């Protein structure tokens, strides 16, 4: 990326637009945005209510201190470093130093990470996957009934939920399976209690995101996330039942998946002789990798249809997150069992050579477009906004009908004055609505979550606000709450006013579910931190009470 610019994957513009919008709202004094002000060409959408905050907060922070053109590359680099360190922490307690480093590097540059970086640009999923080794590590400790690690497991679990929803669904099922396998290996169901406690605590820590997203999902067209081309049934490995572009990409990922699964299986067989050194982890990774591989093929369709929320993973090949975790550890473990160092290092060199060849092919095949970043930055500076998303469009809103696309010949004002009634009085020449004459609009404040202006009208008038309706928007005219009218097809907010001067205020209010979610998250975090502090204080007291403990 230092030489070729930014690779523009499938989700590149979505994520970068979110980063820029969040950074813009920080400059307005909004620390935790909820409403994406410039989505849908300035009409907005509740994107930040439904998309987990970790990635867009990190991206906005990087863009606030670095030039936007290098923020994506910096995000990727930092995330891959985090992934490698996370894997190293998992491996170092079970493998020797050099072998733990091999596992860390292999996980950081595993083939699925390359797919995300060079094809998909799904920065949130990349961030979530970087935390997976930590989740498995702390789950192992909880399986050994170490209650002191429940807070760490809760925070790791919450971190994934605050990063990416499909990865979080995968992590939820994977953590449940890991706990069950751990109980079978230990021949005791006692680890289920601390494990379940950690999962519940993790949901509570992430409640600031999960509760509003779950409560308000009925206010938007969230089912669009599972459109015809995005359903699991159309995206199993080596599918032919989809759009040609989807099929082409699917087959690329399918060959990567086939290679990863084959190599993981071979490495697991060679590492099996050392499983006595790490029995819990070996069986957990084998079980997770086997289930993940099975779920990528069409015979598993029944599970995708009936297991709760599993369909929101969308693409079955996303389970490569789990298989690549097993790949990194098993390759390093298989390497460690050989007495002849040259043979083990030769095998690892061949693995990395294969990954390097795959990466080179992806770099050559990726879409490099350094114009995306400056184009988005220009759209923000000119207040043009950017394209919205189908699944976050409020109910009743067809975002394709919203005016404001820079390709259109006209640009909508923040407030437009139309005759009363607003619909039906058309210019016979153009067929468009005729603006009301003699109306003066003075905008005192126009920010993401609050709009204040005055309107002077010589006759009854309807004002069309550049915002789409959403239940969290509250409207006041001259201090009195009112219910707005809606433009058919788009649900653009319309206000009918009498003649005279009026003060209008629109505020994106804090709903009860967001207040409850923030409160639950804050209290849960404080309780878990208090538990950690109490355990540490108790341990220090016991150490001082033990003869020689101070030394």
Short mmCIF file of C-alpha atoms in Angstrom, two decimals:
data_model
loop_
_atom_site.label_atom_id
_atom_site.label_comp_id
_atom_site.label_asym_id
_atom_site.label_seq_id
_atom_site.Cartn_x
_atom_site.Cartn_y
_atom_site.Cartn_z
CA UNK A 1 0.00 0.00 0.00
CA UNK A 2 2.99 2.32 0.45
CA UNK A 3 3.69 1.96 -3.27
CA UNK A 4 0.33 1.16 -4.88
CA UNK A 5 -2.03 3.26 -2.76
CA UNK A 6 -5.16 1.89 -1.12
CA UNK A 7 -6.74 -1.36 -2.17
CA UNK A 8 -10.46 -0.74 -2.62
CA UNK A 9 -12.19 -3.90 -1.50
CA UNK A 10 -15.91 -4.65 -1.28
CA UNK A 11 -16.53 -2.71 1.96
CA UNK A 12 -13.82 -0.04 1.66
CA UNK A 13 -16.07 2.94 1.00
CA UNK A 14 -18.58 1.87 3.66
CA UNK A 15 -15.95 1.76 6.40
CA UNK A 16 -14.04 4.84 5.35
CA UNK A 17 -17.25 6.88 5.10
CA UNK A 18 -18.17 5.76 8.64
CA UNK A 19 -14.74 6.80 9.91
CA UNK A 20 -14.99 10.24 8.32
CA UNK A 21 -18.55 10.77 9.55
CA UNK A 22 -17.59 9.81 13.12
CA UNK A 23 -14.52 12.08 13.05
CA UNK A 24 -16.68 14.93 11.74
CA UNK A 25 -19.12 14.46 14.63
CA UNK A 26 -16.28 14.47 17.16
CA UNK A 27 -15.43 17.95 15.93
CA UNK A 28 -19.07 18.88 16.61
CA UNK A 29 -18.67 17.67 20.20
CA UNK A 30 -20.57 14.37 19.76
CA UNK A 31 -18.33 11.80 21.46
CA UNK A 32 -20.40 8.69 20.67
CA UNK A 33 -22.29 9.18 17.39
CA UNK A 34 -25.53 7.34 16.77
CA UNK A 35 -26.90 9.02 13.64
CA UNK A 36 -24.72 8.99 10.50
CA UNK A 37 -25.32 12.57 9.41
CA UNK A 38 -23.96 12.42 5.86
CA UNK A 39 -25.27 9.01 4.81
CA UNK A 40 -27.82 9.01 1.97
CA UNK A 41 -26.35 12.26 0.62
CA UNK A 42 -27.05 14.13 3.86
CA UNK A 43 -30.47 12.70 4.72
CA UNK A 44 -28.80 10.43 7.28
CA UNK A 45 -29.34 6.94 8.67
CA UNK A 46 -28.96 5.28 12.12
CA UNK A 47 -25.78 3.47 11.00
CA UNK A 48 -23.93 3.96 14.29
CA UNK A 49 -26.78 2.42 16.27
CA UNK A 50 -26.53 -0.87 14.41
CA UNK A 51 -22.87 -1.17 13.42
CA UNK A 52 -20.50 -2.13 16.28
CA UNK A 53 -18.40 0.86 17.38
CA UNK A 54 -14.86 -0.49 17.86
CA UNK A 55 -13.73 -0.34 14.22
CA UNK A 56 -15.23 3.03 13.31
CA UNK A 57 -13.95 4.60 16.53
CA UNK A 58 -10.44 3.28 15.83
CA UNK A 59 -10.63 4.36 12.18
CA UNK A 60 -11.89 7.84 13.08
CA UNK A 61 -9.10 8.19 15.65
CA UNK A 62 -6.45 7.24 13.07
CA UNK A 63 -7.94 9.63 10.52
CA UNK A 64 -7.91 12.42 13.09
CA UNK A 65 -4.14 12.19 13.60
CA UNK A 66 -2.98 10.85 10.21
CA UNK A 67 -3.74 11.80 6.61
CA UNK A 68 -6.85 9.94 5.51
CA UNK A 69 -5.01 8.33 2.61
CA UNK A 70 -2.79 6.33 4.98
CA UNK A 71 -5.37 5.67 7.73
CA UNK A 72 -6.64 2.38 6.15
CA UNK A 73 -3.13 0.98 5.82
CA UNK A 74 -2.30 2.01 9.38
CA UNK A 75 -5.47 0.33 10.64
CA UNK A 76 -4.61 -2.91 8.83
CA UNK A 77 -1.02 -2.89 10.07
CA UNK A 78 -2.00 -2.27 13.70
CA UNK A 79 -4.72 -4.92 13.55
CA UNK A 80 -2.43 -7.57 12.10
CA UNK A 81 0.20 -6.77 14.74
CA UNK A 82 -2.53 -7.18 17.37
CA UNK A 83 -3.55 -10.51 15.83
CA UNK A 84 0.02 -11.77 15.91
CA UNK A 85 0.54 -10.72 19.53
CA UNK A 86 -2.77 -12.28 20.50
CA UNK A 87 -1.77 -15.59 18.92
CA UNK A 88 1.70 -15.42 20.49
CA UNK A 89 0.17 -15.10 23.96
CA UNK A 90 -1.96 -18.19 23.28
CA UNK A 91 0.94 -20.25 21.92
CA UNK A 92 3.82 -19.27 24.20
CA UNK A 93 2.52 -21.24 27.20
CA UNK A 94 2.32 -24.44 25.15
CA UNK A 95 5.14 -24.14 22.62
CA UNK A 96 8.77 -23.05 22.81
CA UNK A 97 9.68 -19.44 22.05
CA UNK A 98 10.55 -19.77 18.34
CA UNK A 99 7.56 -21.99 17.66
CA UNK A 100 5.23 -19.53 19.40
CA UNK A 101 6.59 -16.80 17.13
CA UNK A 102 5.93 -18.99 14.08
CA UNK A 103 2.32 -19.46 15.21
CA UNK A 104 1.96 -15.70 15.76
CA UNK A 105 3.34 -14.71 12.35
CA UNK A 106 1.37 -17.42 10.57
CA UNK A 107 -1.89 -16.30 12.19
CA UNK A 108 -1.18 -12.63 11.41
CA UNK A 109 -0.70 -13.31 7.67
CA UNK A 110 -3.03 -16.28 7.32
CA UNK A 111 -4.79 -16.64 3.95
CA UNK A 112 -8.17 -15.44 5.20
CA UNK A 113 -6.58 -12.26 6.55
CA UNK A 114 -5.16 -11.72 3.08
CA UNK A 115 -8.64 -12.17 1.59
CA UNK A 116 -10.01 -9.54 3.98
CA UNK A 117 -7.16 -7.10 3.30
CA UNK A 118 -6.93 -7.39 -0.49
CA UNK A 119 -10.47 -8.32 -1.54
CA UNK A 120 -12.97 -7.40 1.13
CA UNK A 121 -11.62 -4.42 3.13
CA UNK A 122 -13.81 -5.53 6.04
CA UNK A 123 -11.84 -3.72 8.72
CA UNK A 124 -14.30 -4.60 11.48
CA UNK A 125 -14.09 -8.34 10.83
CA UNK A 126 -10.30 -8.14 10.76
CA UNK A 127 -10.31 -6.42 14.15
CA UNK A 128 -12.68 -9.00 15.64
CA UNK A 129 -10.59 -11.90 14.39
CA UNK A 130 -7.49 -10.40 16.00
CA UNK A 131 -9.13 -11.04 19.39
CA UNK A 132 -10.07 -14.68 18.75
CA UNK A 133 -6.83 -16.21 20.14
CA UNK A 134 -7.30 -14.26 23.37
CA UNK A 135 -10.86 -15.56 23.61
CA UNK A 136 -9.64 -19.16 23.25
CA UNK A 137 -6.77 -18.59 25.73
CA UNK A 138 -8.98 -17.25 28.49
CA UNK A 139 -11.64 -19.88 27.75
CA UNK A 140 -8.99 -22.55 28.42
CA UNK A 141 -8.23 -20.99 31.78
CA UNK A 142 -11.91 -20.85 32.66
CA UNK A 143 -12.26 -24.51 31.66
CA UNK A 144 -9.68 -25.20 34.37
CA UNK A 145 -12.18 -23.54 36.77
CA UNK A 146 -10.10 -20.44 37.34
CA UNK A 147 -12.80 -18.00 38.34
CA UNK A 148 -10.22 -15.23 38.45
CA UNK A 149 -10.16 -15.27 34.63
CA UNK A 150 -13.91 -14.79 34.18
CA UNK A 151 -13.54 -10.98 33.81
CA UNK A 152 -10.85 -11.42 31.12
CA UNK A 153 -13.07 -13.83 29.18
CA UNK A 154 -15.99 -11.42 29.51
CA UNK A 155 -13.93 -8.50 28.17
CA UNK A 156 -12.53 -10.54 25.25
CA UNK A 157 -16.03 -11.75 24.36
CA UNK A 158 -17.44 -8.22 24.61
CA UNK A 159 -14.58 -6.87 22.49
CA UNK A 160 -15.55 -9.14 19.61
CA UNK A 161 -19.22 -8.17 19.92
CA UNK A 162 -18.20 -4.51 19.83
CA UNK A 163 -16.18 -5.11 16.66
CA UNK A 164 -18.23 -7.12 14.17
CA UNK A 165 -21.59 -8.91 14.34
CA UNK A 166 -20.90 -11.90 12.02
CA UNK A 167 -17.61 -12.55 13.84
CA UNK A 168 -19.43 -12.16 17.17
CA UNK A 169 -22.03 -14.78 16.20
CA UNK A 170 -19.19 -17.12 15.22
CA UNK A 171 -17.37 -16.37 18.48
CA UNK A 172 -20.52 -17.03 20.53
CA UNK A 173 -21.08 -20.48 19.06
CA UNK A 174 -17.34 -21.23 19.16
CA UNK A 175 -17.02 -20.26 22.81
CA UNK A 176 -20.02 -22.41 23.74
CA UNK A 177 -18.54 -25.37 21.85
CA UNK A 178 -15.10 -24.80 23.41
CA UNK A 179 -16.62 -24.91 26.90
CA UNK A 180 -18.50 -28.13 26.11
CA UNK A 181 -15.38 -29.80 24.69
CA UNK A 182 -13.40 -28.65 27.70
CA UNK A 183 -15.98 -30.22 30.00
CA UNK A 184 -15.79 -33.51 28.06
CA UNK A 185 -11.99 -33.58 28.25
CA UNK A 186 -12.07 -32.82 31.97
CA UNK A 187 -15.03 -35.16 32.49
CA UNK A 188 -16.79 -32.53 34.53
CA UNK A 189 -19.54 -30.04 33.84
CA UNK A 190 -18.30 -27.65 36.51
CA UNK A 191 -16.50 -25.35 33.98
CA UNK A 192 -19.87 -24.50 32.42
CA UNK A 193 -20.79 -22.25 35.35
CA UNK A 194 -17.82 -19.84 35.11
CA UNK A 195 -18.02 -20.03 31.31
CA UNK A 196 -21.70 -19.11 31.22
CA UNK A 197 -21.06 -16.38 33.78
CA UNK A 198 -18.35 -14.90 31.57
CA UNK A 199 -20.58 -14.97 28.49
CA UNK A 200 -23.43 -13.24 30.31
CA UNK A 201 -21.00 -10.67 31.71
CA UNK A 202 -19.60 -10.12 28.21
CA UNK A 203 -23.07 -9.46 26.83
CA UNK A 204 -23.61 -6.97 29.66
CA UNK A 205 -20.33 -5.16 28.97
CA UNK A 206 -21.33 -4.82 25.30
CA UNK A 207 -24.92 -3.82 26.17
CA UNK A 208 -24.23 -0.22 25.11
CA UNK A 209 -24.28 -1.56 21.56
CA UNK A 210 -26.26 -4.82 21.74
CA UNK A 211 -29.36 -3.53 23.56
CA UNK A 212 -30.12 -0.54 21.27
CA UNK A 213 -29.33 -2.57 18.15
CA UNK A 214 -31.64 -5.39 19.27
CA UNK A 215 -34.41 -3.06 20.45
CA UNK A 216 -34.42 -0.73 17.44
CA UNK A 217 -33.90 -3.32 14.71
CA UNK A 218 -37.64 -3.19 14.03
CA UNK A 219 -37.28 0.49 13.09
CA UNK A 220 -35.08 -0.21 10.06
CA UNK A 221 -35.04 -2.61 7.13
CA UNK A 222 -32.49 -4.89 8.77
CA UNK A 223 -33.64 -7.93 6.79
CA UNK A 224 -32.01 -6.34 3.73
CA UNK A 225 -28.73 -7.64 5.22
CA UNK A 226 -29.99 -11.07 4.15
CA UNK A 227 -30.98 -10.13 0.61
CA UNK A 228 -31.12 -12.63 -2.20
CA UNK A 229 -27.35 -12.64 -2.86
CA UNK A 230 -26.34 -12.41 0.80
CA UNK A 231 -28.05 -15.48 2.26
CA UNK A 232 -25.92 -18.42 3.43
CA UNK A 233 -27.71 -20.78 1.01
CA UNK A 234 -26.26 -18.82 -1.93
CA UNK A 235 -22.72 -18.63 -0.55
CA UNK A 236 -21.54 -22.10 0.41
CA UNK A 237 -18.14 -23.12 -0.91
CA UNK A 238 -17.97 -23.65 -4.67
CA UNK A 239 -21.51 -22.36 -5.15
CA UNK A 240 -23.10 -21.78 -8.53
CA UNK A 241 -26.43 -20.48 -7.21
CA UNK A 242 -25.70 -16.76 -7.10
CA UNK A 243 -24.91 -13.65 -9.09
CA UNK A 244 -21.91 -14.22 -11.43
CA UNK A 245 -19.78 -11.67 -9.56
CA UNK A 246 -20.54 -13.39 -6.27
CA UNK A 247 -19.78 -16.78 -7.80
CA UNK A 248 -16.42 -15.58 -9.14
CA UNK A 249 -15.34 -14.27 -5.73
CA UNK A 250 -16.80 -17.29 -3.97
CA UNK A 251 -14.64 -19.66 -5.99
CA UNK A 252 -11.51 -17.68 -5.15
CA UNK A 253 -12.33 -17.93 -1.44
CA UNK A 254 -13.33 -21.58 -1.86
CA UNK A 255 -9.91 -22.57 -3.19
CA UNK A 256 -8.28 -20.68 -0.32
CA UNK A 257 -10.58 -22.46 2.14
CA UNK A 258 -9.85 -25.86 0.63
CA UNK A 259 -6.11 -25.28 0.92
CA UNK A 260 -6.39 -24.03 4.51
CA UNK A 261 -8.56 -26.96 5.60
CA UNK A 262 -6.25 -29.50 3.96
CA UNK A 263 -3.13 -28.02 5.52
CA UNK A 264 -4.83 -27.71 8.92
CA UNK A 265 -5.85 -31.37 8.86
CA UNK A 266 -2.33 -32.53 7.95
CA UNK A 267 -0.76 -30.33 10.62
CA UNK A 268 -3.27 -31.55 13.24
CA UNK A 269 -2.30 -35.16 12.51
CA UNK A 270 1.41 -34.43 12.92
CA UNK A 271 0.75 -32.37 16.08
CA UNK A 272 -1.38 -35.14 17.62
CA UNK A 273 1.64 -36.84 19.18
CA UNK A 274 2.28 -33.74 21.28
CA UNK A 275 -1.32 -33.31 22.39
CA UNK A 276 -0.44 -34.52 25.89
CA UNK A 277 1.36 -31.19 26.32
CA UNK A 278 -1.85 -29.26 25.60
CA UNK A 279 -4.79 -31.74 25.61
CA UNK A 280 -7.55 -29.19 26.23
CA UNK A 281 -6.38 -26.84 23.48
CA UNK A 282 -5.76 -29.64 20.97
CA UNK A 283 -9.23 -31.12 21.31
CA UNK A 284 -10.91 -27.71 21.37
CA UNK A 285 -9.16 -26.58 18.18
CA UNK A 286 -9.85 -29.89 16.43
CA UNK A 287 -13.54 -29.70 17.32
CA UNK A 288 -13.83 -26.03 16.34
CA UNK A 289 -12.01 -26.52 13.03
CA UNK A 290 -14.09 -29.59 12.14
CA UNK A 291 -17.39 -27.85 12.87
CA UNK A 292 -16.28 -24.69 11.06
CA UNK A 293 -15.25 -26.68 7.98
CA UNK A 294 -18.55 -28.59 7.93
CA UNK A 295 -20.58 -25.37 8.14
CA UNK A 296 -18.97 -24.06 4.96
CA UNK A 297 -20.59 -26.74 2.79
CA UNK A 298 -24.21 -26.99 1.63
CA UNK A 299 -25.19 -30.13 3.65
CA UNK A 300 -25.10 -27.89 6.73
CA UNK A 301 -27.96 -25.73 5.43
CA UNK A 302 -30.40 -27.00 8.09
CA UNK A 303 -28.23 -25.49 10.83
CA UNK A 304 -28.07 -22.15 9.01
CA UNK A 305 -31.84 -22.07 8.82
CA UNK A 306 -32.61 -23.07 12.41
CA UNK A 307 -29.79 -22.01 14.75
CA UNK A 308 -30.56 -18.59 16.29
CA UNK A 309 -28.99 -15.66 14.43
CA UNK A 310 -26.52 -17.91 12.56
CA UNK A 311 -27.89 -16.63 9.26
CA UNK A 312 -26.48 -13.15 10.08
CA UNK A 313 -23.02 -14.56 9.45
CA UNK A 314 -24.22 -14.30 5.81
CA UNK A 315 -21.24 -16.03 4.19
CA UNK A 316 -20.38 -19.54 5.43
CA UNK A 317 -16.73 -19.07 4.41
CA UNK A 318 -16.42 -16.58 7.27
CA UNK A 319 -15.87 -19.64 9.46
CA UNK A 320 -12.34 -19.58 8.05
CA UNK A 321 -11.66 -17.32 11.03
CA UNK A 322 -11.71 -20.43 13.21
CA UNK A 323 -9.92 -22.77 10.79
CA UNK A 324 -7.01 -20.35 10.38
CA UNK A 325 -6.62 -20.15 14.15
CA UNK A 326 -6.23 -23.93 14.20
CA UNK A 327 -3.91 -23.79 11.19
CA UNK A 328 -1.47 -21.40 12.86
CA UNK A 329 -1.24 -23.38 16.09
CA UNK A 330 -1.10 -26.85 14.55
CA UNK A 331 1.62 -25.95 12.04
CA UNK A 332 3.79 -24.52 14.83
CA UNK A 333 3.01 -27.51 17.10
CA UNK A 334 3.82 -30.01 14.33
CA UNK A 335 7.10 -28.20 13.72
CA UNK A 336 8.03 -28.46 17.39
CA UNK A 337 7.79 -32.26 17.49
CA UNK A 338 10.63 -32.87 15.05
CA UNK A 339 14.10 -33.43 16.42
CA UNK A 340 15.77 -32.38 13.18
CA UNK A 341 15.48 -28.64 13.10
CA UNK A 342 16.27 -28.31 9.40
CA UNK A 343 13.28 -30.49 8.49
CA UNK A 344 10.84 -28.54 10.63
CA UNK A 345 12.10 -25.19 9.41
CA UNK A 346 11.94 -26.40 5.81
CA UNK A 347 8.29 -27.38 6.31
CA UNK A 348 7.46 -23.99 7.79
CA UNK A 349 9.34 -22.25 4.98
CA UNK A 350 7.21 -24.12 2.44
CA UNK A 351 4.03 -23.03 4.24
CA UNK A 352 5.07 -19.39 4.20
CA UNK A 353 6.17 -19.72 0.58
CA UNK A 354 2.67 -20.93 -0.32
CA UNK A 355 1.11 -18.03 1.59
CA UNK A 356 3.48 -15.61 -0.13
CA UNK A 357 2.48 -16.94 -3.55
CA UNK A 358 -1.19 -16.58 -2.59
CA UNK A 359 -0.59 -13.03 -1.41
CA UNK A 360 1.21 -12.13 -4.62
CA UNK A 361 -1.71 -13.41 -6.68
CA UNK A 362 -4.16 -11.43 -4.56
CA UNK A 363 -2.12 -8.22 -4.85
CA UNK A 364 -2.11 -8.59 -8.63
CA UNK A 365 -5.84 -9.36 -8.72
CA UNK A 366 -7.01 -6.74 -6.19
CA UNK A 367 -8.66 -3.45 -7.15
CA UNK A 368 -6.25 -0.59 -6.42
CA UNK A 369 -7.94 2.81 -6.47
CA UNK A 370 -6.25 5.71 -4.70
CA UNK A 371 -9.06 8.05 -5.80
CA UNK A 372 -11.58 6.67 -3.28
CA UNK A 373 -10.12 8.44 -0.26
CA UNK A 374 -9.80 11.93 -1.78
CA UNK A 375 -13.23 11.56 -3.40
CA UNK A 376 -14.84 10.83 -0.03
CA UNK A 377 -12.90 13.63 1.66
CA UNK A 378 -14.08 16.04 -1.04
CA UNK A 379 -17.69 14.86 -0.62
CA UNK A 380 -17.49 15.72 3.08
CA UNK A 381 -15.87 19.11 2.52
CA UNK A 382 -18.57 20.01 -0.02
CA UNK A 383 -21.30 18.55 2.23
CA UNK A 384 -22.45 16.19 -0.51
CA UNK A 385 -22.50 13.14 1.75
CA UNK A 386 -22.19 9.55 0.66
CA UNK A 387 -24.31 6.56 -0.30
CA UNK A 388 -26.30 4.88 2.47
CA UNK A 389 -27.05 1.22 3.11
CA UNK A 390 -30.24 -0.74 2.51
CA UNK A 391 -30.36 -2.50 5.88
CA UNK A 392 -30.04 0.74 7.88
CA UNK A 393 -32.71 2.63 5.92
CA UNK A 394 -35.65 3.47 8.24
CA UNK A 395 -38.90 1.67 7.53
CA UNK A 396 -40.82 3.19 4.65
CA UNK A 397 -37.74 4.83 3.14
CA UNK A 398 -36.64 3.92 -0.36
CA UNK A 399 -33.19 5.48 -0.27
CA UNK A 400 -32.86 5.25 -4.05
CA UNK A 401 -35.53 7.99 -4.32
CA UNK A 402 -33.67 10.43 -2.06
CA UNK A 403 -32.33 13.48 -3.88
CA UNK A 404 -28.78 14.65 -3.42
CA UNK A 405 -26.59 12.23 -5.32
CA UNK A 406 -23.70 14.31 -6.74
CA UNK A 407 -24.56 12.84 -10.13
CA UNK A 408 -27.96 14.59 -9.96
CA UNK A 409 -28.38 18.05 -11.41
CA UNK A 410 -29.86 19.53 -8.24
CA UNK A 411 -28.80 19.56 -4.61
CA UNK A 412 -31.41 19.69 -1.79
CA UNK A 413 -31.22 22.43 0.81
CA UNK A 414 -31.17 21.65 4.52
CA UNK A 415 -34.68 23.12 4.67
CA UNK A 416 -36.86 23.58 1.59
CA UNK A 417 -40.11 25.57 1.62
CA UNK A 418 -43.00 24.08 -0.34
CA UNK A 419 -46.58 25.29 -0.79
CA UNK A 420 -49.24 23.76 1.44
CA UNK A 421 -50.23 21.01 0.77
CA UNK A 422 -46.68 19.90 -0.12
CA UNK A 423 -47.51 17.20 -2.65
CA UNK A 424 -49.44 17.88 -5.79
CA UNK A 425 -48.56 21.45 -6.82
CA UNK A 426 -46.20 20.86 -9.72
CA UNK A 427 -44.41 23.01 -12.25
CA UNK A 428 -46.10 22.09 -15.56
CA UNK A 429 -42.79 22.47 -17.42
CA UNK A 430 -40.49 20.35 -15.25
CA UNK A 431 -43.00 18.26 -13.30
CA UNK A 432 -41.22 19.17 -10.04
CA UNK A 433 -42.67 20.80 -6.95
CA UNK A 434 -42.69 24.58 -7.00
CA UNK A 435 -40.84 26.16 -4.02
CA UNK A 436 -42.98 28.47 -1.91
CA UNK A 437 -42.29 32.15 -2.53
CA UNK A 438 -41.43 34.71 0.15
CA UNK A 439 -40.30 32.22 2.81
CA UNK A 440 -37.14 33.08 4.73
CA UNK A 441 -35.15 30.36 6.48
CA UNK A 442 -32.41 31.16 8.99
CA UNK A 443 -30.43 28.16 10.22
CA UNK A 444 -28.98 28.76 13.69
CA UNK A 445 -27.55 25.25 14.16
CA UNK A 446 -27.32 22.22 11.92
CA UNK A 447 -25.39 19.33 13.44
CA UNK A 448 -25.73 15.56 13.34
CA UNK A 449 -28.09 15.33 16.31
CA UNK A 450 -29.60 18.82 16.59
CA UNK A 451 -31.06 21.20 14.00
CA UNK A 452 -32.41 24.63 14.97
CA UNK A 453 -33.76 27.23 12.55
CA UNK A 454 -36.43 29.92 12.17
CA UNK A 455 -38.90 30.23 9.31
CA UNK A 456 -40.75 33.38 8.27
CA UNK A 457 -43.69 32.60 5.98
CA UNK A 458 -46.28 35.09 4.59
CA UNK A 459 -48.73 32.21 4.08
CA UNK A 460 -49.18 28.62 5.30
CA UNK A 461 -46.21 26.58 4.18
CA UNK A 462 -44.73 23.08 4.41
CA UNK A 463 -41.04 22.72 5.20
CA UNK A 464 -39.15 19.72 3.84
CA UNK A 465 -36.20 18.90 6.10
CA UNK A 466 -33.13 17.18 4.77
CA UNK A 467 -33.58 14.22 7.10
CA UNK A 468 -35.52 10.95 6.96
CA UNK A 469 -37.92 9.97 9.69
CA UNK A 470 -36.72 7.79 12.56
CA UNK A 471 -38.52 7.33 15.91
CA UNK A 472 -35.60 8.85 17.83
CA UNK A 473 -36.04 12.22 16.13
CA UNK A 474 -38.08 14.64 18.24
CA UNK A 475 -39.59 17.77 16.66
CA UNK A 476 -40.68 21.02 18.30
CA UNK A 477 -42.24 24.08 16.74
CA UNK A 478 -42.26 27.16 18.98
CA UNK A 479 -41.47 24.89 21.94
CA UNK A 480 -44.38 22.50 21.33
CA UNK A 481 -43.90 18.85 20.37
CA UNK A 482 -45.41 18.00 17.00
CA UNK A 483 -45.70 14.98 14.73
CA UNK A 484 -44.19 15.47 11.31
CA UNK A 485 -45.67 14.55 8.00
CA UNK A 486 -43.77 12.22 5.73
CA UNK A 487 -43.05 12.37 2.04
CA UNK A 488 -44.39 9.17 0.41
CA UNK A 489 -41.68 6.81 -0.78
CA UNK A 490 -38.78 8.36 1.11
CA UNK A 491 -40.25 9.29 4.53
CA UNK A 492 -38.52 12.66 4.34
CA UNK A 493 -39.69 14.80 7.27
CA UNK A 494 -42.30 17.44 6.36
CA UNK A 495 -43.50 20.21 8.71
CA UNK A 496 -46.72 22.12 8.08
CA UNK A 497 -46.58 25.67 9.48
CA UNK A 498 -49.04 28.52 9.63
CA UNK A 499 -48.19 32.01 8.40
CA UNK A 500 -45.77 33.93 10.62
CA UNK A 501 -42.41 33.37 12.27
CA UNK A 502 -41.70 30.00 13.87
CA UNK A 503 -38.74 28.46 15.66
CA UNK A 504 -38.18 24.82 14.73
CA UNK A 505 -35.96 22.38 16.58
CA UNK A 506 -35.22 18.77 15.59
CA UNK A 507 -33.26 16.71 18.10
CA UNK A 508 -32.01 13.15 17.89
CA UNK A 509 -32.98 12.22 21.43
CA UNK A 510 -31.48 9.58 23.69
CA UNK A 511 -33.93 6.69 23.76
CA UNK A 512 -34.58 4.56 26.84
CA UNK A 513 -32.84 1.50 25.36
CA UNK A 514 -29.62 3.45 24.80
CA UNK A 515 -29.68 4.81 28.33
CA UNK A 516 -30.29 1.32 29.70
CA UNK A 517 -27.54 -0.16 27.52
CA UNK A 518 -24.99 2.45 28.59
CA UNK A 519 -25.93 1.96 32.25
CA UNK A 520 -25.64 -1.84 32.07
CA UNK A 521 -22.27 -1.59 30.32
CA UNK A 522 -20.89 0.88 32.86
CA UNK A 523 -22.04 -1.08 35.91
CA UNK A 524 -20.90 -4.42 34.46
CA UNK A 525 -17.46 -3.03 33.66
CA UNK A 526 -17.12 -1.57 37.15
CA UNK A 527 -18.20 -4.84 38.80
CA UNK A 528 -15.72 -6.88 36.74
CA UNK A 529 -12.88 -4.44 37.41
CA UNK A 530 -13.79 -4.48 41.11
CA UNK A 531 -13.65 -8.28 41.05
CA UNK A 532 -10.19 -8.18 39.45
CA UNK A 533 -8.96 -5.63 41.99
CA UNK A 534 -10.34 -7.66 44.91
CA UNK A 535 -8.70 -10.86 43.64
CA UNK A 536 -5.36 -9.09 43.21
CA UNK A 537 -5.57 -7.56 46.69
CA UNK A 538 -6.37 -10.94 48.18
CA UNK A 539 -3.49 -12.59 46.33
CA UNK A 540 -1.04 -9.92 47.51
CA UNK A 541 -2.26 -10.33 51.09
CA UNK A 542 -1.76 -14.10 50.93
CA UNK A 543 1.71 -13.63 49.43
CA UNK A 544 2.77 -11.29 52.23
CA UNK A 545 1.40 -13.70 54.83
CA UNK A 546 3.48 -16.55 53.39
CA UNK A 547 7.04 -16.83 54.81
CA UNK A 548 9.38 -15.55 52.14
CA UNK A 549 6.46 -14.33 50.05
CA UNK A 550 7.66 -10.75 50.07
CA UNK A 551 10.88 -11.80 48.37
#
